[in-house]
Amino acid sequence: MPGVSAQPTIGVLAVQGDVREHVQALQLAGARAIAVRRPSEVEAVDGLVIPGGESTTMDKLVRIFDLHEPLVARLQDGLPAYGSCAGMIMLADRILDGHRDQQTLGGLDITVRRNAFGRQVDSFEEDLRIRELGPEPVRAVFIRAPWVEDVGDAVQVLASVRVEGADHPVAVRQGNLVATSFHPEVTGDHRVHAWFTDLVRRA
Ligand SMILES: NC(=O)CC[C@H](N)C(=O)O
């Protein structure tokens, strides 16, 4: 499909969270970006971004809007997806400190701990080196962020943050699924979106 390789259509799950920033970052990265609120839109995309926001609310709205099953089906079918913060939680197979009844879409063989840094500090920034993005460090903005508590064999850890002597993964990849605890859409550095757009092109 030549159209797909030139300019993939990437959806941003738009039930809750910072949708507009991701749409802009994807457009600057060379993708055609659309908001996804309906099952028909889930079917129309070549890749999906799940933004930051509040994962318990996002989970509820995804089910109310009848998006849960179509999203799970496409993810199981290999749809490339990138989740940031609450989006990372939505892509995780397992959650710690989740709300009662909270579900995820799953796909990533990881356990995330919600609000993990909250015990230290709610929000902070840190420069991270991520090999896939080149030598320049990424300014990572964490806002009530989760961290990854453990990962399955197929999961590659791209970056970690050290807290009290222990490293906690904050960027992971498993095939065409990528997740970060931080928010690259708020910094003006679109390398994460460009890298993901490329991944969608090649998928
Ligand atoms: N910035 C964010 O996306 C925060 C995530 C939020 N703490 C949650 O659990 O859903």
Short mmCIF file of C-alpha atoms and ligand atoms in Angstrom, two decimals:
data_model
loop_
_atom_site.label_atom_id
_atom_site.label_comp_id
_atom_site.label_asym_id
_atom_site.label_seq_id
_atom_site.Cartn_x
_atom_site.Cartn_y
_atom_site.Cartn_z
CA MET A 1 0.00 0.00 0.00
CA PRO A 2 1.97 3.04 -1.18
CA GLY A 3 -0.33 5.47 0.65
CA VAL A 4 0.39 3.81 3.97
CA SER A 5 4.14 3.89 3.57
CA ALA A 6 4.17 7.55 2.53
CA GLN A 7 1.85 9.02 5.11
CA PRO A 8 0.32 6.59 7.57
CA THR A 9 -2.96 7.44 9.28
CA ILE A 10 -2.41 7.41 13.02
CA GLY A 11 -5.35 7.69 15.38
CA VAL A 12 -5.23 9.38 18.76
CA LEU A 13 -7.68 7.82 21.20
CA ALA A 14 -9.83 10.85 21.98
CA VAL A 15 -12.14 9.95 24.87
CA GLN A 16 -10.06 11.79 27.48
CA GLY A 17 -6.59 13.25 27.95
CA ASP A 18 -4.20 15.49 26.01
CA VAL A 19 -5.35 14.56 22.51
CA ARG A 20 -4.55 17.79 20.66
CA GLU A 21 -0.86 17.82 21.60
CA HIS A 22 -0.43 14.30 20.20
CA VAL A 23 -2.32 15.17 16.99
CA GLN A 24 0.04 18.13 16.45
CA ALA A 25 3.17 16.12 17.27
CA LEU A 26 2.10 13.37 14.84
CA GLN A 27 1.39 15.87 12.06
CA LEU A 28 4.83 17.45 12.56
CA ALA A 29 6.28 13.92 12.45
CA GLY A 30 4.74 13.40 9.00
CA ALA A 31 1.66 11.33 9.84
CA ARG A 32 -1.95 11.98 9.02
CA ALA A 33 -3.49 12.19 12.50
CA ILE A 34 -7.16 11.64 13.33
CA ALA A 35 -9.10 11.60 16.58
CA VAL A 36 -10.57 8.18 17.41
CA ARG A 37 -13.94 8.19 19.20
CA ARG A 38 -15.94 5.61 17.26
CA PRO A 39 -15.49 1.94 16.39
CA SER A 40 -15.40 2.85 12.68
CA GLU A 41 -12.43 5.13 13.36
CA VAL A 42 -10.64 2.29 15.16
CA GLU A 43 -10.89 0.31 11.92
CA ALA A 44 -9.56 3.19 9.79
CA VAL A 45 -6.13 3.71 11.36
CA ASP A 46 -2.69 2.23 10.62
CA GLY A 47 -1.46 3.00 14.14
CA LEU A 48 -2.81 4.33 17.42
CA VAL A 49 -1.59 6.73 20.10
CA ILE A 50 -3.14 6.53 23.56
CA PRO A 51 -2.52 9.85 25.33
CA GLY A 52 -1.89 10.72 28.93
CA GLY A 53 -4.80 11.63 31.14
CA GLU A 54 -6.52 9.51 33.77
CA SER A 55 -6.51 5.80 33.08
CA THR A 56 -9.53 4.91 35.24
CA THR A 57 -11.67 7.52 33.44
CA MET A 58 -10.24 6.54 30.07
CA ASP A 59 -11.05 2.89 30.74
CA LYS A 60 -14.66 3.73 31.69
CA LEU A 61 -15.20 5.94 28.63
CA VAL A 62 -13.63 3.40 26.28
CA ARG A 63 -16.19 0.87 27.47
CA ILE A 64 -19.11 3.36 27.39
CA PHE A 65 -18.23 4.32 23.79
CA ASP A 66 -18.07 0.63 22.76
CA LEU A 67 -14.41 0.97 21.90
CA HIS A 68 -12.98 -1.66 24.24
CA GLU A 69 -13.62 -4.75 22.08
CA PRO A 70 -12.64 -3.16 18.73
CA LEU A 71 -9.44 -1.77 20.25
CA VAL A 72 -8.49 -5.07 21.89
CA ALA A 73 -9.20 -6.90 18.62
CA ARG A 74 -6.98 -4.59 16.57
CA LEU A 75 -4.18 -4.67 19.15
CA GLN A 76 -4.28 -8.47 19.19
CA ASP A 77 -4.15 -8.33 15.41
CA GLY A 78 -0.86 -6.39 15.56
CA LEU A 79 -1.94 -2.75 15.30
CA PRO A 80 1.11 -0.61 16.18
CA ALA A 81 0.36 1.48 19.25
CA TYR A 82 2.14 4.01 21.42
CA GLY A 83 0.88 4.82 24.92
CA SER A 84 2.09 7.73 27.04
CA CYS A 85 1.53 7.75 30.81
CA ALA A 86 -2.17 6.81 31.21
CA GLY A 87 -1.75 5.35 27.70
CA MET A 88 1.05 3.12 28.99
CA ILE A 89 -1.35 1.89 31.68
CA MET A 90 -4.02 1.19 29.04
CA LEU A 91 -1.57 -0.95 27.04
CA ALA A 92 -0.27 -2.89 30.04
CA ASP A 93 -1.37 -6.47 30.64
CA ARG A 94 -1.25 -5.96 34.43
CA ILE A 95 -1.71 -2.99 36.81
CA LEU A 96 -0.68 -2.42 40.41
CA ASP A 97 -2.52 0.22 42.48
CA GLY A 98 -5.30 0.24 39.90
CA HIS A 99 -8.76 1.39 40.76
CA ARG A 100 -11.22 -1.34 41.72
CA ASP A 101 -12.68 -2.83 38.47
CA GLN A 102 -10.12 -0.96 36.35
CA GLN A 103 -9.44 -2.76 33.08
CA THR A 104 -6.83 -2.20 30.43
CA LEU A 105 -6.71 -2.97 26.73
CA GLY A 106 -3.48 -4.93 27.23
CA GLY A 107 -0.99 -6.14 24.66
CA LEU A 108 2.23 -5.18 26.41
CA ASP A 109 3.56 -7.94 28.64
CA ILE A 110 4.34 -5.56 31.51
CA THR A 111 3.10 -4.80 35.00
CA VAL A 112 2.74 -1.05 35.63
CA ARG A 113 2.43 0.64 38.97
CA ARG A 114 0.10 3.63 38.81
CA ASN A 115 1.22 6.92 40.35
CA ALA A 116 4.47 5.18 41.22
CA PHE A 117 6.58 8.31 41.64
CA GLY A 118 3.84 9.94 43.71
CA ARG A 119 5.44 8.72 46.87
CA GLN A 120 8.56 10.72 45.96
CA VAL A 121 7.17 13.69 44.08
CA ASP A 122 4.13 14.15 41.82
CA SER A 123 5.80 15.66 38.78
CA PHE A 124 9.38 16.07 37.63
CA GLU A 125 11.58 16.23 34.56
CA GLU A 126 14.67 14.27 33.67
CA ASP A 127 16.97 13.91 30.67
CA LEU A 128 16.94 10.37 29.35
CA ARG A 129 19.11 8.73 26.76
CA ILE A 130 17.15 6.49 24.41
CA ARG A 131 19.36 4.80 21.82
CA GLU A 132 16.55 4.51 19.24
CA LEU A 133 16.16 8.32 19.24
CA GLY A 134 19.82 9.19 18.70
CA PRO A 135 22.56 10.60 20.92
CA GLU A 136 20.70 13.72 22.11
CA PRO A 137 18.92 13.05 25.42
CA VAL A 138 15.14 13.37 25.60
CA ARG A 139 13.63 15.80 28.10
CA ALA A 140 11.18 13.49 29.86
CA VAL A 141 8.26 15.15 31.65
CA PHE A 142 6.60 12.95 34.28
CA ILE A 143 3.15 13.91 35.60
CA ARG A 144 1.71 11.54 38.22
CA ALA A 145 3.39 8.90 36.14
CA PRO A 146 3.42 5.12 36.37
CA TRP A 147 6.60 3.08 36.20
CA VAL A 148 7.05 -0.45 34.93
CA GLU A 149 7.34 -2.89 37.77
CA ASP A 150 8.23 -5.93 35.70
CA VAL A 151 8.47 -7.01 32.08
CA GLY A 152 8.04 -10.24 30.14
CA ASP A 153 10.83 -11.78 28.03
CA ALA A 154 9.68 -10.17 24.78
CA VAL A 155 9.80 -6.65 26.22
CA GLN A 156 12.76 -4.38 25.60
CA VAL A 157 13.47 -1.67 28.20
CA LEU A 158 14.47 1.56 26.39
CA ALA A 159 15.03 3.79 29.42
CA SER A 160 14.79 3.72 33.20
CA VAL A 161 14.75 6.20 36.06
CA ARG A 162 16.72 5.55 39.22
CA VAL A 163 14.84 6.03 42.49
CA GLU A 164 16.48 5.23 45.83
CA GLY A 165 19.05 2.95 44.24
CA ALA A 166 16.64 0.99 42.05
CA ASP A 167 16.09 1.36 38.30
CA HIS A 168 12.49 1.59 37.15
CA PRO A 169 11.73 1.24 33.43
CA VAL A 170 9.88 4.25 31.97
CA ALA A 171 10.10 3.45 28.26
CA VAL A 172 9.49 0.00 26.78
CA ARG A 173 8.89 -1.69 23.47
CA GLN A 174 7.46 -5.05 22.50
CA GLY A 175 7.33 -5.43 18.73
CA ASN A 176 5.04 -2.72 17.40
CA LEU A 177 3.89 -1.63 20.87
CA VAL A 178 5.72 1.24 22.55
CA ALA A 179 5.01 2.94 25.88
CA THR A 180 6.55 5.74 27.90
CA SER A 181 5.73 6.90 31.44
CA PHE A 182 6.52 10.44 30.32
CA HIS A 183 4.91 13.00 27.99
CA PRO A 184 6.98 13.75 24.86
CA GLU A 185 4.07 15.68 23.33
CA VAL A 186 4.57 18.66 25.66
CA THR A 187 8.23 19.40 24.97
CA GLY A 188 8.33 20.35 21.27
CA ASP A 189 10.75 17.45 20.66
CA HIS A 190 8.90 15.14 18.28
CA ARG A 191 11.45 12.35 18.04
CA VAL A 192 9.27 9.82 19.87
CA HIS A 193 6.37 10.55 17.50
CA ALA A 194 8.67 10.46 14.47
CA TRP A 195 10.12 7.13 15.59
CA PHE A 196 6.62 5.71 16.17
CA THR A 197 5.39 7.05 12.81
CA ASP A 198 8.31 5.25 11.19
CA LEU A 199 7.45 2.08 13.02
CA VAL A 200 3.87 2.34 11.67
CA ARG A 201 5.20 2.91 8.13
CA ARG A 202 7.31 -0.23 8.33
CA ALA A 203 4.62 -2.38 9.99
N1 LIG B 1 -0.25 12.04 33.20
C1 LIG B 1 -0.90 10.91 33.27
O1 LIG B 1 -1.31 10.33 32.25
C2 LIG B 1 -1.17 10.39 34.63
C3 LIG B 1 -1.73 8.99 34.69
C4 LIG B 1 -2.65 8.82 35.89
N2 LIG B 1 -1.92 8.97 37.12
C5 LIG B 1 -3.36 7.49 35.82
O2 LIG B 1 -3.20 6.67 36.64
O3 LIG B 1 -4.09 7.28 34.91
#
